[in-house]
PDB file of N, CA, C and O in Angstrom, chain B, residues numbered from 101:
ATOM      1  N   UNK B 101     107.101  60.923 100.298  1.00  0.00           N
ATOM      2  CA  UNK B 101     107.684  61.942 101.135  1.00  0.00           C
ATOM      3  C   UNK B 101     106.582  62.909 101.549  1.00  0.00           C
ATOM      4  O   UNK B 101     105.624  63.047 100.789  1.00  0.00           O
ATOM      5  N   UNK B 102     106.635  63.572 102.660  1.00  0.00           N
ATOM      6  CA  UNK B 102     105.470  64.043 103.130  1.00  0.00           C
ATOM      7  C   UNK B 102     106.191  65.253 103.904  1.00  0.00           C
ATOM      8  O   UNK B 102     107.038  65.038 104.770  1.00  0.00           O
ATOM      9  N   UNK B 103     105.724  66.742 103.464  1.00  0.00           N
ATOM     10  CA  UNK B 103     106.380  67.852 103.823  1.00  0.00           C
ATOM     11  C   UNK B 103     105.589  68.663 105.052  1.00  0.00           C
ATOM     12  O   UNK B 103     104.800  69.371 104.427  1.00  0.00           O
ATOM     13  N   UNK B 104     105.447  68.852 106.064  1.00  0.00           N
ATOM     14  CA  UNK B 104     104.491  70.011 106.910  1.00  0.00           C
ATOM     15  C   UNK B 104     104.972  70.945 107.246  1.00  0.00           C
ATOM     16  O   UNK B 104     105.925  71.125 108.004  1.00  0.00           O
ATOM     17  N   UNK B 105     104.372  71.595 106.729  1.00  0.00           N
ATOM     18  CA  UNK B 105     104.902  73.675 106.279  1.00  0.00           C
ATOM     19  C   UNK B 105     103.608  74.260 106.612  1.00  0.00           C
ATOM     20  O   UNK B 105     102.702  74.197 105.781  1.00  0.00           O
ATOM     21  N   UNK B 106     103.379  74.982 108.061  1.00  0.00           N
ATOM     22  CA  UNK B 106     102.134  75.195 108.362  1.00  0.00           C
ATOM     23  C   UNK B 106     101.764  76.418 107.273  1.00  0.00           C
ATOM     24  O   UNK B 106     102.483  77.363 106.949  1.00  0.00           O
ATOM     25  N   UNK B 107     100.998  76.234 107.013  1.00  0.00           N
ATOM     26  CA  UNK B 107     100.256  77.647 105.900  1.00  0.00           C
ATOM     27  C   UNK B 107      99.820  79.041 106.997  1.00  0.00           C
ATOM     28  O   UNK B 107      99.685  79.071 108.221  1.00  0.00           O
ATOM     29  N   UNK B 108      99.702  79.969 106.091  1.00  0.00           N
ATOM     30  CA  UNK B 108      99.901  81.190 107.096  1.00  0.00           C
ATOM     31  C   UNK B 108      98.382  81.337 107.664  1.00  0.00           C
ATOM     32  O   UNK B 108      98.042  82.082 108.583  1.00  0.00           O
ATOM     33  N   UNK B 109      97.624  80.547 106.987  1.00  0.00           N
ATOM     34  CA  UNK B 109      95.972  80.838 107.829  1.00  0.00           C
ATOM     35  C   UNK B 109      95.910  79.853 108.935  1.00  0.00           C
ATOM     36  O   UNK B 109      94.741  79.750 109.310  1.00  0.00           O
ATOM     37  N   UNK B 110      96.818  78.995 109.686  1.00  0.00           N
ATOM     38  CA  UNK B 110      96.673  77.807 110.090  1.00  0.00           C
ATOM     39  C   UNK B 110      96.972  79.108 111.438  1.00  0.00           C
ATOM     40  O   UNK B 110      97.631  80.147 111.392  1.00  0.00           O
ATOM     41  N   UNK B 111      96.144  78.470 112.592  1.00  0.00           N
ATOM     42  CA  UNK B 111      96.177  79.220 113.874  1.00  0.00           C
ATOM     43  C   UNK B 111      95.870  77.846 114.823  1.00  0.00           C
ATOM     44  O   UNK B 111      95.009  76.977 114.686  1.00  0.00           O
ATOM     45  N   UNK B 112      97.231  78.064 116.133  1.00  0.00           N
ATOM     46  CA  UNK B 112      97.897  79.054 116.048  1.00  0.00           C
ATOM     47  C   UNK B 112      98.731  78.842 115.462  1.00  0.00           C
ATOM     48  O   UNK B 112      99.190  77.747 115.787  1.00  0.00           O
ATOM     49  N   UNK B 113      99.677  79.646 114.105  1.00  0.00           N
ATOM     50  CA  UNK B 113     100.853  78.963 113.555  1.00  0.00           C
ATOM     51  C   UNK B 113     102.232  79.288 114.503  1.00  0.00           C
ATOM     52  O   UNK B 113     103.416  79.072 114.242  1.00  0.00           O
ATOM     53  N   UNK B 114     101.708  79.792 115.505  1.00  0.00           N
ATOM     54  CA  UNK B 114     103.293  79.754 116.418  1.00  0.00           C
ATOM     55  C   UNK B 114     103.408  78.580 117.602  1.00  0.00           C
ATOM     56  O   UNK B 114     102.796  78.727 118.660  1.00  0.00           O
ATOM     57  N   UNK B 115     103.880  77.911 117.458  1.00  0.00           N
ATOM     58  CA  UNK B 115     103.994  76.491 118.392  1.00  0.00           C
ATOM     59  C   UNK B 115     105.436  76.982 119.569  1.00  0.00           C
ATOM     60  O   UNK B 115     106.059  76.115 120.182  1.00  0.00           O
ATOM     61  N   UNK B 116     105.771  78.550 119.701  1.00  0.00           N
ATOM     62  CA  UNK B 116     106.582  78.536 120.626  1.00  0.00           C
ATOM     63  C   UNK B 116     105.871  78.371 122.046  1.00  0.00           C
ATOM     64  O   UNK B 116     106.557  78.334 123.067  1.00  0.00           O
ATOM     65  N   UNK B 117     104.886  78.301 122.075  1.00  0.00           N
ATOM     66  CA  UNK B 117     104.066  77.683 123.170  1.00  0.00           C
ATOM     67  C   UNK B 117     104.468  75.940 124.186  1.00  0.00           C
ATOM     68  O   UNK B 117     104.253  75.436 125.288  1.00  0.00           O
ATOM     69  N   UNK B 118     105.085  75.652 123.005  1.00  0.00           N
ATOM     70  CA  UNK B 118     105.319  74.459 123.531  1.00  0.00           C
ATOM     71  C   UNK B 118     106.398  74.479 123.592  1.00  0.00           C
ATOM     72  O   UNK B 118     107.056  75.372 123.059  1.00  0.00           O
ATOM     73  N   UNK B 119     107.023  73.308 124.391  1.00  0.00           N
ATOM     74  CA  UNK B 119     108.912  72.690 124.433  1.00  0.00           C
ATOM     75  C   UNK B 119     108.942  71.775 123.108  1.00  0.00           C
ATOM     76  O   UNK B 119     109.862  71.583 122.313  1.00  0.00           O
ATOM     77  N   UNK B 120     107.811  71.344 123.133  1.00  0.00           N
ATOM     78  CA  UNK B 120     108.177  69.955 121.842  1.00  0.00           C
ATOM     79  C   UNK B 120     107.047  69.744 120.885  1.00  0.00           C
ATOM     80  O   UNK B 120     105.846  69.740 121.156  1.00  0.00           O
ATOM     81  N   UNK B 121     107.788  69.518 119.384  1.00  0.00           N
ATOM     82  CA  UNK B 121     106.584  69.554 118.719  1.00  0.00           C
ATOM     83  C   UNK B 121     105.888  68.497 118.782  1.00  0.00           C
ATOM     84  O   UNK B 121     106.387  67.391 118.991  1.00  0.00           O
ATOM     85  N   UNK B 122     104.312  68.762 118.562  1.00  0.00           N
ATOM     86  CA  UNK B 122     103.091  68.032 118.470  1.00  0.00           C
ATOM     87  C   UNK B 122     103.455  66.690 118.318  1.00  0.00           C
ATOM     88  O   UNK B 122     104.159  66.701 117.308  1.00  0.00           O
ATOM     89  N   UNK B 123     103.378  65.335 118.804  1.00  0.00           N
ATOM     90  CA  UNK B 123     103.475  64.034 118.411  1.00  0.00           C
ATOM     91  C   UNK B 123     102.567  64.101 117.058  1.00  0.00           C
ATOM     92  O   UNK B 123     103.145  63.473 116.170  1.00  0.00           O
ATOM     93  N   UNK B 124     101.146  64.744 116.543  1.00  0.00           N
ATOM     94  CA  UNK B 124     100.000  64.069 115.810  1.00  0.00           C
ATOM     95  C   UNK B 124     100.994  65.165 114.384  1.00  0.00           C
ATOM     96  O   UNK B 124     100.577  65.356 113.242  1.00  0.00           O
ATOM     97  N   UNK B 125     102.072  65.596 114.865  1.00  0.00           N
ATOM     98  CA  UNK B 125     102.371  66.101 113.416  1.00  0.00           C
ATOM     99  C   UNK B 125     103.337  64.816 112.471  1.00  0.00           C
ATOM    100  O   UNK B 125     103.517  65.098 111.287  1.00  0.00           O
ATOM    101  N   UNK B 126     103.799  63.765 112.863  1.00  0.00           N
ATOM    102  CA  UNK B 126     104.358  62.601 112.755  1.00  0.00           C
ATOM    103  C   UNK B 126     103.882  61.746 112.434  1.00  0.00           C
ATOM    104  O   UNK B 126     102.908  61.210 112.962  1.00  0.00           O
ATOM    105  N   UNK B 127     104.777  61.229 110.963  1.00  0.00           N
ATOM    106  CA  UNK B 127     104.555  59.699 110.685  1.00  0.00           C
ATOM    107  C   UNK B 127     105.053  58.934 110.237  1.00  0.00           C
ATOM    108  O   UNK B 127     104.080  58.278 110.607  1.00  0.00           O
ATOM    109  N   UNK B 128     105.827  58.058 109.615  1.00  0.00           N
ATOM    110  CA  UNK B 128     106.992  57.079 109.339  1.00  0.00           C
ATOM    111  C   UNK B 128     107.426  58.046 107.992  1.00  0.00           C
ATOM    112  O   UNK B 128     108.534  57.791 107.520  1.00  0.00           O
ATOM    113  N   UNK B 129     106.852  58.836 107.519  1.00  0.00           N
ATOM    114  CA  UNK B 129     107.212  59.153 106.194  1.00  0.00           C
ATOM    115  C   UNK B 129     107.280  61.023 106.204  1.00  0.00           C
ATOM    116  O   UNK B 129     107.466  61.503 105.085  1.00  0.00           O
ATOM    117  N   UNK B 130     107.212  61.530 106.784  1.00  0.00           N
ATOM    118  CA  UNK B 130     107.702  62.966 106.969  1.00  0.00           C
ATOM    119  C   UNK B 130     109.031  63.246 107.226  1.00  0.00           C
ATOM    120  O   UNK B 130     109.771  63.075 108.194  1.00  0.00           O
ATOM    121  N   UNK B 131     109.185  63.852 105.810  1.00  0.00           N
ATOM    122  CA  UNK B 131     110.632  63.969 105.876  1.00  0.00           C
ATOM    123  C   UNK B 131     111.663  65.481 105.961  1.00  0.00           C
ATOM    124  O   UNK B 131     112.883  65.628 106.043  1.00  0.00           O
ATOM    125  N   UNK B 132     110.517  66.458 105.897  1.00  0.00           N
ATOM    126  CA  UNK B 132     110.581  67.854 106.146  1.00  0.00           C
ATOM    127  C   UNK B 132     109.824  68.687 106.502  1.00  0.00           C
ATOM    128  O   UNK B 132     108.793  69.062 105.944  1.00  0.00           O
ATOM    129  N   UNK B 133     110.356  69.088 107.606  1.00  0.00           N
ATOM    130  CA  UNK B 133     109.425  69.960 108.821  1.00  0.00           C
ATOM    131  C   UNK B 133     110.020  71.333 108.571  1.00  0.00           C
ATOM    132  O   UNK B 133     111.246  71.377 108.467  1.00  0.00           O
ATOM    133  N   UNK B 134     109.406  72.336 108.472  1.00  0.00           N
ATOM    134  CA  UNK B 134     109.536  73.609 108.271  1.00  0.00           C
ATOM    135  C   UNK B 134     108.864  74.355 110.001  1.00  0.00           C
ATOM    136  O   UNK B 134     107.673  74.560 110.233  1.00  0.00           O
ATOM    137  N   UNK B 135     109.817  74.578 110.799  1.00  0.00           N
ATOM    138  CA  UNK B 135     109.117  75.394 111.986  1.00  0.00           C
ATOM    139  C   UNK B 135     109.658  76.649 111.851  1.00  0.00           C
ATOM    140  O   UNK B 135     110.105  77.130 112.893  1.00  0.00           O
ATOM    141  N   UNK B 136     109.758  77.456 110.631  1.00  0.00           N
ATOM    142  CA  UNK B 136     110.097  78.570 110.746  1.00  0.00           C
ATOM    143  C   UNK B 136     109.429  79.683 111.028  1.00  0.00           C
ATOM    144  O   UNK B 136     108.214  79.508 110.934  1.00  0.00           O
ATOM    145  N   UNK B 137     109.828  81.067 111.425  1.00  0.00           N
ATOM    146  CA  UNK B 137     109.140  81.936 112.153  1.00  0.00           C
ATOM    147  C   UNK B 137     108.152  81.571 113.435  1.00  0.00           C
ATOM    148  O   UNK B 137     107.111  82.215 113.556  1.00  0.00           O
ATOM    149  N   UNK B 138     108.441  80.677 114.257  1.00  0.00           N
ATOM    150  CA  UNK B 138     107.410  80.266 115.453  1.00  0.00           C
ATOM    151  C   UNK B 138     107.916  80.784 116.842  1.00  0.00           C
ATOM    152  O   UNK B 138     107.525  80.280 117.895  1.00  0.00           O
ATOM    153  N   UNK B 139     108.917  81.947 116.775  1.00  0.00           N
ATOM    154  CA  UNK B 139     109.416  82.299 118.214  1.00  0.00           C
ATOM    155  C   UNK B 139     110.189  81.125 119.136  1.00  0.00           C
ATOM    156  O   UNK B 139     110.263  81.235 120.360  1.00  0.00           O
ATOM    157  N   UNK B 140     110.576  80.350 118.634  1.00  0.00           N
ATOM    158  CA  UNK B 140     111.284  78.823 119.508  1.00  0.00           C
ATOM    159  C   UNK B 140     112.735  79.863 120.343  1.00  0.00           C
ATOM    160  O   UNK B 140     113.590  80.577 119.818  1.00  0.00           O
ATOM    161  N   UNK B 141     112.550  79.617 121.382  1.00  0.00           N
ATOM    162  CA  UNK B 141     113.795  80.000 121.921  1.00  0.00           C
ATOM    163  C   UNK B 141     114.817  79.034 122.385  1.00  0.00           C
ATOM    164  O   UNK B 141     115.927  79.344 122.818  1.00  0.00           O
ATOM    165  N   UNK B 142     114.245  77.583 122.230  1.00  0.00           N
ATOM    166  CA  UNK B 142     115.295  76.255 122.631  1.00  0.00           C
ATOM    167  C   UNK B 142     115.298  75.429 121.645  1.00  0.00           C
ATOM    168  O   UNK B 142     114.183  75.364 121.127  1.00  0.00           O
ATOM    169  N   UNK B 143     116.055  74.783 121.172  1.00  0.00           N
ATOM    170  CA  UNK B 143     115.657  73.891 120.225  1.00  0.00           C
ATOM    171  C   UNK B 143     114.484  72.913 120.651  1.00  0.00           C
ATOM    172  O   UNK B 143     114.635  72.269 121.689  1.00  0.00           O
ATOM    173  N   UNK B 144     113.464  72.782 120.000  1.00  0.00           N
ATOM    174  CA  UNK B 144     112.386  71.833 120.197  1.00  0.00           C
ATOM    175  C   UNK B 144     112.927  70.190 120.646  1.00  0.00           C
ATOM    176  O   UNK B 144     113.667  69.362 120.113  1.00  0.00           O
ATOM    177  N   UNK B 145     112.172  70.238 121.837  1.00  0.00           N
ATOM    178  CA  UNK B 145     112.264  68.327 121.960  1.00  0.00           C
ATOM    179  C   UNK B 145     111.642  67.743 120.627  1.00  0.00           C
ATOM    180  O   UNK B 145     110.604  68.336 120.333  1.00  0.00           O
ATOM    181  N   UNK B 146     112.015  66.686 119.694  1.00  0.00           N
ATOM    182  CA  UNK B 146     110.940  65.633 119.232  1.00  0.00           C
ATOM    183  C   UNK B 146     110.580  64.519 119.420  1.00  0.00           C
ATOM    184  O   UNK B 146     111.399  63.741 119.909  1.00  0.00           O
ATOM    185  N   UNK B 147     108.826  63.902 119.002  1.00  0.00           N
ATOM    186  CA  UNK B 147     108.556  62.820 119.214  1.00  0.00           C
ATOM    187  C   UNK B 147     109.879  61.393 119.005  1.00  0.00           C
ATOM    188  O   UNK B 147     110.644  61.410 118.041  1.00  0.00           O
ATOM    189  N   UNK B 148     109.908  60.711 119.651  1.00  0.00           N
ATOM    190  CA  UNK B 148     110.574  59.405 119.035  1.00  0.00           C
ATOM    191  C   UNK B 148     110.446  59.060 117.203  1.00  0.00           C
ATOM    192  O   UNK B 148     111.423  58.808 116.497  1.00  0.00           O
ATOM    193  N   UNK B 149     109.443  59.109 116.862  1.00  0.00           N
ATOM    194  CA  UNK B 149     109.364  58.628 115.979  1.00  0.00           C
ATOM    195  C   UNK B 149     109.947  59.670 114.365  1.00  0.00           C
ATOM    196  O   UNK B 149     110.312  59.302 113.248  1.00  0.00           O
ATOM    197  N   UNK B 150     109.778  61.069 115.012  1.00  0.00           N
ATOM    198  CA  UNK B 150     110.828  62.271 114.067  1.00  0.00           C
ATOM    199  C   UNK B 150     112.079  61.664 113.770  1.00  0.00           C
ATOM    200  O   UNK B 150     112.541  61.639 112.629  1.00  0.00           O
ATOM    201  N   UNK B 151     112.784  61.047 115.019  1.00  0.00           N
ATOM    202  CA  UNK B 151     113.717  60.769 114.858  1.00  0.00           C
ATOM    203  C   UNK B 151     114.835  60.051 113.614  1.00  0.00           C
ATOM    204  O   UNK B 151     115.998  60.240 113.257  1.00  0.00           O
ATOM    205  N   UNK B 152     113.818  59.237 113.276  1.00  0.00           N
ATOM    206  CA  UNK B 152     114.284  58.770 111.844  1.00  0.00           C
ATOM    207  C   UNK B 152     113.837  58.749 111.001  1.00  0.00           C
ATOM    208  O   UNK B 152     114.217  57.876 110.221  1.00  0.00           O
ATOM    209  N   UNK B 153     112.920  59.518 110.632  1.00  0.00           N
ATOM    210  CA  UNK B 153     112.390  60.196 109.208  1.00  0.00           C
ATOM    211  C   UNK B 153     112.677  61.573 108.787  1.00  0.00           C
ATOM    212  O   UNK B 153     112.868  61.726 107.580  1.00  0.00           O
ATOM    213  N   UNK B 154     112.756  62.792 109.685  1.00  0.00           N
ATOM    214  CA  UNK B 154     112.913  63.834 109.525  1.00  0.00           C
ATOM    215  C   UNK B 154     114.336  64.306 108.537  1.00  0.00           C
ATOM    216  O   UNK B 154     115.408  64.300 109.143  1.00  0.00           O
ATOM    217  N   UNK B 155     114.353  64.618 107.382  1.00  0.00           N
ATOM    218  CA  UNK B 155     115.534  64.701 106.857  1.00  0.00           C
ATOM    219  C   UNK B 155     116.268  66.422 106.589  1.00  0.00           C
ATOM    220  O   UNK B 155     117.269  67.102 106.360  1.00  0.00           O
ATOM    221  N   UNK B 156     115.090  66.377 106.798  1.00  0.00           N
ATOM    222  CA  UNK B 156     115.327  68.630 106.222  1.00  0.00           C
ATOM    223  C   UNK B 156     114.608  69.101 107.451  1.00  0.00           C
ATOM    224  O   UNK B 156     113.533  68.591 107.767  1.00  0.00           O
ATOM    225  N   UNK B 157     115.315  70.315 108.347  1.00  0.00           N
ATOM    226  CA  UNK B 157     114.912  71.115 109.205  1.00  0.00           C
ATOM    227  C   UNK B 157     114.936  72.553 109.133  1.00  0.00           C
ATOM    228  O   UNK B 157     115.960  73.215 108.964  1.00  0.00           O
ATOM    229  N   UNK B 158     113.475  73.129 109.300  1.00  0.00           N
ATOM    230  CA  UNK B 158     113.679  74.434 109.124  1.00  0.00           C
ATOM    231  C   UNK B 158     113.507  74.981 110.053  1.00  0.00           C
ATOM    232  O   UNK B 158     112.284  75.011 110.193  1.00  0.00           O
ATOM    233  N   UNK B 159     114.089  75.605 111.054  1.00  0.00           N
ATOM    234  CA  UNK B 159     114.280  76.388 112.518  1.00  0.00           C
ATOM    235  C   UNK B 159     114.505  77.849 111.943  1.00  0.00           C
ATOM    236  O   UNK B 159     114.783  78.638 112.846  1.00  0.00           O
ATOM    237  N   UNK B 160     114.464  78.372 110.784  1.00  0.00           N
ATOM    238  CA  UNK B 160     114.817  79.413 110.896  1.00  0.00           C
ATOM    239  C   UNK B 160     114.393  80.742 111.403  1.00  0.00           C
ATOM    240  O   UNK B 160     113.213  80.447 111.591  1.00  0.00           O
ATOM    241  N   UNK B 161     114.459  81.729 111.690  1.00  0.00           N
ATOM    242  CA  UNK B 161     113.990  83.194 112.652  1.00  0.00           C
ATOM    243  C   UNK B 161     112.963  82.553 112.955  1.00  0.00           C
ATOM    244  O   UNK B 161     111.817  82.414 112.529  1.00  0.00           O
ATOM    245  N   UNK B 162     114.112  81.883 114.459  1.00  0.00           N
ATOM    246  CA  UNK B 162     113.590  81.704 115.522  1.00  0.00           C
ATOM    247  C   UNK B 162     114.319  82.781 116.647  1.00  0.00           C
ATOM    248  O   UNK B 162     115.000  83.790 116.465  1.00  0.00           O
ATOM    249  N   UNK B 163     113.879  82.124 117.828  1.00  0.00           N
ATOM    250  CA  UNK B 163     115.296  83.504 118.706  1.00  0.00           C
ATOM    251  C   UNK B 163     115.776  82.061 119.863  1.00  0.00           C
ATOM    252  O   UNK B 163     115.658  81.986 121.086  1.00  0.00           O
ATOM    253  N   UNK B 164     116.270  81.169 118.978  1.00  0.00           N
ATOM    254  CA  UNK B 164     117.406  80.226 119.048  1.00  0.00           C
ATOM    255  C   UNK B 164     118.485  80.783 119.371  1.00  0.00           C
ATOM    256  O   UNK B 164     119.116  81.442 118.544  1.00  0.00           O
ATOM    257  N   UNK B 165     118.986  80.590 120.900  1.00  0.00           N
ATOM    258  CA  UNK B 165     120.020  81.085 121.050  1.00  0.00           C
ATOM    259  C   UNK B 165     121.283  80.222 121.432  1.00  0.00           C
ATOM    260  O   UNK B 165     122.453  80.605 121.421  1.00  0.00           O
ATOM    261  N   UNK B 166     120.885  79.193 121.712  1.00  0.00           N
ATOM    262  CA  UNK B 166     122.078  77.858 122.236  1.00  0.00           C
ATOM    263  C   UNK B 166     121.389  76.600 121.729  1.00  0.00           C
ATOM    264  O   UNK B 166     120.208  76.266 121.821  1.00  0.00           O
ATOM    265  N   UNK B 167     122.357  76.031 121.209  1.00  0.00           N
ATOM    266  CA  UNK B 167     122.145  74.915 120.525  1.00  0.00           C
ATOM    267  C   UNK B 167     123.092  73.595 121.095  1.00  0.00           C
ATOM    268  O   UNK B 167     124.302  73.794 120.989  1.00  0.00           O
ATOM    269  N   UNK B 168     122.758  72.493 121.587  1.00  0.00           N
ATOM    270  CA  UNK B 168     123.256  71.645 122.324  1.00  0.00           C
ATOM    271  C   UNK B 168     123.747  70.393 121.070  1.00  0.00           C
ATOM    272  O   UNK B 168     122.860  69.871 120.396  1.00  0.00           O
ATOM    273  N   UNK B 169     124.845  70.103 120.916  1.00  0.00           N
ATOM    274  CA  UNK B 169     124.912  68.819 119.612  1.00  0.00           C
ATOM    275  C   UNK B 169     124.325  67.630 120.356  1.00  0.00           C
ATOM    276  O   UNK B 169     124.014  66.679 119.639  1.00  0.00           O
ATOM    277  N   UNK B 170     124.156  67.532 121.417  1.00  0.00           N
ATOM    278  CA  UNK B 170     123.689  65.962 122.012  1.00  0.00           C
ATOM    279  C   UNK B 170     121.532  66.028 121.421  1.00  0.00           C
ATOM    280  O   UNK B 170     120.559  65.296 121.604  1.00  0.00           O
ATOM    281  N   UNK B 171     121.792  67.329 120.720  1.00  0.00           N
ATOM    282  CA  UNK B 171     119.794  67.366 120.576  1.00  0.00           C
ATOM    283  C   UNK B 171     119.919  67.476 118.849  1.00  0.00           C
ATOM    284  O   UNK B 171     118.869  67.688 118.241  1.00  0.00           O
ATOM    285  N   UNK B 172     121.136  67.340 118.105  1.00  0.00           N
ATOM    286  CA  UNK B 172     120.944  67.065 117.058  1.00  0.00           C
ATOM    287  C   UNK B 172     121.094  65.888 116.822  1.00  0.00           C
ATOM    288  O   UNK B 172     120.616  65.454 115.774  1.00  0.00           O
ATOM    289  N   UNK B 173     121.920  64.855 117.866  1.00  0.00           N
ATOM    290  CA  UNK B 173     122.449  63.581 117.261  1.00  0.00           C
ATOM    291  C   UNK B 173     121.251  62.840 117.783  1.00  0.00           C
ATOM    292  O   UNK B 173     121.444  61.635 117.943  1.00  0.00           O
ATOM    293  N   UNK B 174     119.979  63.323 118.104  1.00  0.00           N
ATOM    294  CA  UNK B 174     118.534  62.323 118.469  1.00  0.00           C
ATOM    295  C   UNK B 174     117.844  62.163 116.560  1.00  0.00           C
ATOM    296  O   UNK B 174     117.066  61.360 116.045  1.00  0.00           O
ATOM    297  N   UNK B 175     118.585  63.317 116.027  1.00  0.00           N
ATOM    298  CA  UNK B 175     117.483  62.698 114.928  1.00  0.00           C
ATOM    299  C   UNK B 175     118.658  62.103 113.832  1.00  0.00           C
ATOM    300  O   UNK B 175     119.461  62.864 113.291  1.00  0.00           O
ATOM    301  N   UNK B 176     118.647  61.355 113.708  1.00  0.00           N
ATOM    302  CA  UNK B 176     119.236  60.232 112.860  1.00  0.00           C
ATOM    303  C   UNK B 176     119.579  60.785 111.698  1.00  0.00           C
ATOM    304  O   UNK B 176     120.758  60.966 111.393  1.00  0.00           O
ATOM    305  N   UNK B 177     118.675  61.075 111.013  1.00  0.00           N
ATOM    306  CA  UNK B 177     118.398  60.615 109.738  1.00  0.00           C
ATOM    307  C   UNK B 177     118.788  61.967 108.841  1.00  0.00           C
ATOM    308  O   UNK B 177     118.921  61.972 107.618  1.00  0.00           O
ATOM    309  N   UNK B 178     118.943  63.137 109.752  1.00  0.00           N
ATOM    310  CA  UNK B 178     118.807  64.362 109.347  1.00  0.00           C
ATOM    311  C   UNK B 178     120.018  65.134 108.737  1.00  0.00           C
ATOM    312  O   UNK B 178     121.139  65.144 109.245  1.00  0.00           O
ATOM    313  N   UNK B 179     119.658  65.790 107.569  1.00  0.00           N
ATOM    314  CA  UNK B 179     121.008  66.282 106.568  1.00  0.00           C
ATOM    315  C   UNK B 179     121.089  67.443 106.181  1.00  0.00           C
ATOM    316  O   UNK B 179     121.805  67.879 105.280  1.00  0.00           O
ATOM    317  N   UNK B 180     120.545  67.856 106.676  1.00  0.00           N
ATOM    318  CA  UNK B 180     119.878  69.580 106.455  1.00  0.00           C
ATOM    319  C   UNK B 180     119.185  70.128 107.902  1.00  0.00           C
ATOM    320  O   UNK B 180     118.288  69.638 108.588  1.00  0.00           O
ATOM    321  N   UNK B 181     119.954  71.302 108.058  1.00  0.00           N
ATOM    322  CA  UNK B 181     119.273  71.834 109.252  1.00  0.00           C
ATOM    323  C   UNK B 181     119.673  73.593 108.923  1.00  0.00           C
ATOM    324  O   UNK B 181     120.802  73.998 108.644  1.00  0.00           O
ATOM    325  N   UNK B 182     118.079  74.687 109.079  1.00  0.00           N
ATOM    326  CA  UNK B 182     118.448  76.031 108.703  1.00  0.00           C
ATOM    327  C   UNK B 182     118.190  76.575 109.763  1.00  0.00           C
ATOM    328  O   UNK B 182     117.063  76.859 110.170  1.00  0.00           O
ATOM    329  N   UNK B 183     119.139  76.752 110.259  1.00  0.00           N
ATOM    330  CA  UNK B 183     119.098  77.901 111.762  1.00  0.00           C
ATOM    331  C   UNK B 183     119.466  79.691 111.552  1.00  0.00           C
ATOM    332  O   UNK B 183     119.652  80.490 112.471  1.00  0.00           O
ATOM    333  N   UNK B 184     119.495  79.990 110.025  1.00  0.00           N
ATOM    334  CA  UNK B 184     119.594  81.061 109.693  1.00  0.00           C
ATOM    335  C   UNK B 184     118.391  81.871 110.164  1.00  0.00           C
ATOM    336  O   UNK B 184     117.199  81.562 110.178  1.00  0.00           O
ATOM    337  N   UNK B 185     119.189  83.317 110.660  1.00  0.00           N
ATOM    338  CA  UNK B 185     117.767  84.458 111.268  1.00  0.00           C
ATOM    339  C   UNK B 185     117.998  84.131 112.965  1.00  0.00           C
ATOM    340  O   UNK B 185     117.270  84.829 113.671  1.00  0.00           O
ATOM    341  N   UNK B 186     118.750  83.333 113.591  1.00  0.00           N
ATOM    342  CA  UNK B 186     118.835  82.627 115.116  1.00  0.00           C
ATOM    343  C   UNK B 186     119.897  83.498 115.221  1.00  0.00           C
ATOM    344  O   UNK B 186     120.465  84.008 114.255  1.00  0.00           O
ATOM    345  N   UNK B 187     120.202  83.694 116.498  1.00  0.00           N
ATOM    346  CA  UNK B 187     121.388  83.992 117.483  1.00  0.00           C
ATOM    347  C   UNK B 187     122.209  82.989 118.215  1.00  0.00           C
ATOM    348  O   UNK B 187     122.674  83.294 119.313  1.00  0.00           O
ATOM    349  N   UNK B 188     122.432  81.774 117.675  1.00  0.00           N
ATOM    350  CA  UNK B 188     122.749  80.371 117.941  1.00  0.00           C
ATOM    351  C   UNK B 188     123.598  80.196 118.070  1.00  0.00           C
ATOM    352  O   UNK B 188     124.197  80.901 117.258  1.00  0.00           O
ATOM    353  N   UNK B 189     124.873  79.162 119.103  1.00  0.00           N
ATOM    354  CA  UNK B 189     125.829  79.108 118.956  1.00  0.00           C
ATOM    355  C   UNK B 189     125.651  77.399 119.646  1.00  0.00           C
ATOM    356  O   UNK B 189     124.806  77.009 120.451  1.00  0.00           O
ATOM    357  N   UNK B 190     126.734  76.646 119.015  1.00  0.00           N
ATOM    358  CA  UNK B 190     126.195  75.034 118.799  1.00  0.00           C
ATOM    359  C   UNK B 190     127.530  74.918 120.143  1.00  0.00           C
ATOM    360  O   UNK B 190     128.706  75.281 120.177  1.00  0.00           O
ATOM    361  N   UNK B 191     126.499  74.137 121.256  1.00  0.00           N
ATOM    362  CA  UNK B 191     127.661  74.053 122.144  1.00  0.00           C
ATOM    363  C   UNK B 191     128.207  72.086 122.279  1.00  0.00           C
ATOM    364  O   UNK B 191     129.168  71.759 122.975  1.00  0.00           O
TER     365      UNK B 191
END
């Protein structure tokens, strides 16, 4: 199992820069992604391959404000999701 939890010296650690996270953060065996505190205001696109490994999601204080269920049912595999600290409402 393989966890990526950016550490607080890692720059830039805010990836709200992007729509979607990094493909090179992915690999058949990552199974918890921590994107918390990164300013995300949409839920992140992910690579294909997140899709069925990712099991634990951490979105939390983000400024997540709408949440679409057709962008949770892309990741398969996933059983845990923390959108706590968001202004979110799952449409």
């Amino acid at each position: 199992m393989v966890v990526w939890r950016p550490a607080l010296s890692d720059t830039p650690r805010c990836l709200a820069s992007h729509r979607s996270v990094p493909e090179e953060l992915f690999h058949a065996s990552l199974e918890i992604l921590d994107l918390s505190y990164n300013q995300f205001t949409h839920f992140p696109d992910f690579p294909p391959q997140a899709n069925s490994s990712v099991r634990h999601l951490d979105l939390s204080f983000n400024q997540i404000r709408s949440l679409r269920s057709s962008e949770l049912m892309t990741l398969t595999s996933l059983l845990r999701l923390n959108l706590a600290g968001n202004r979110s409402a799952v449409s």
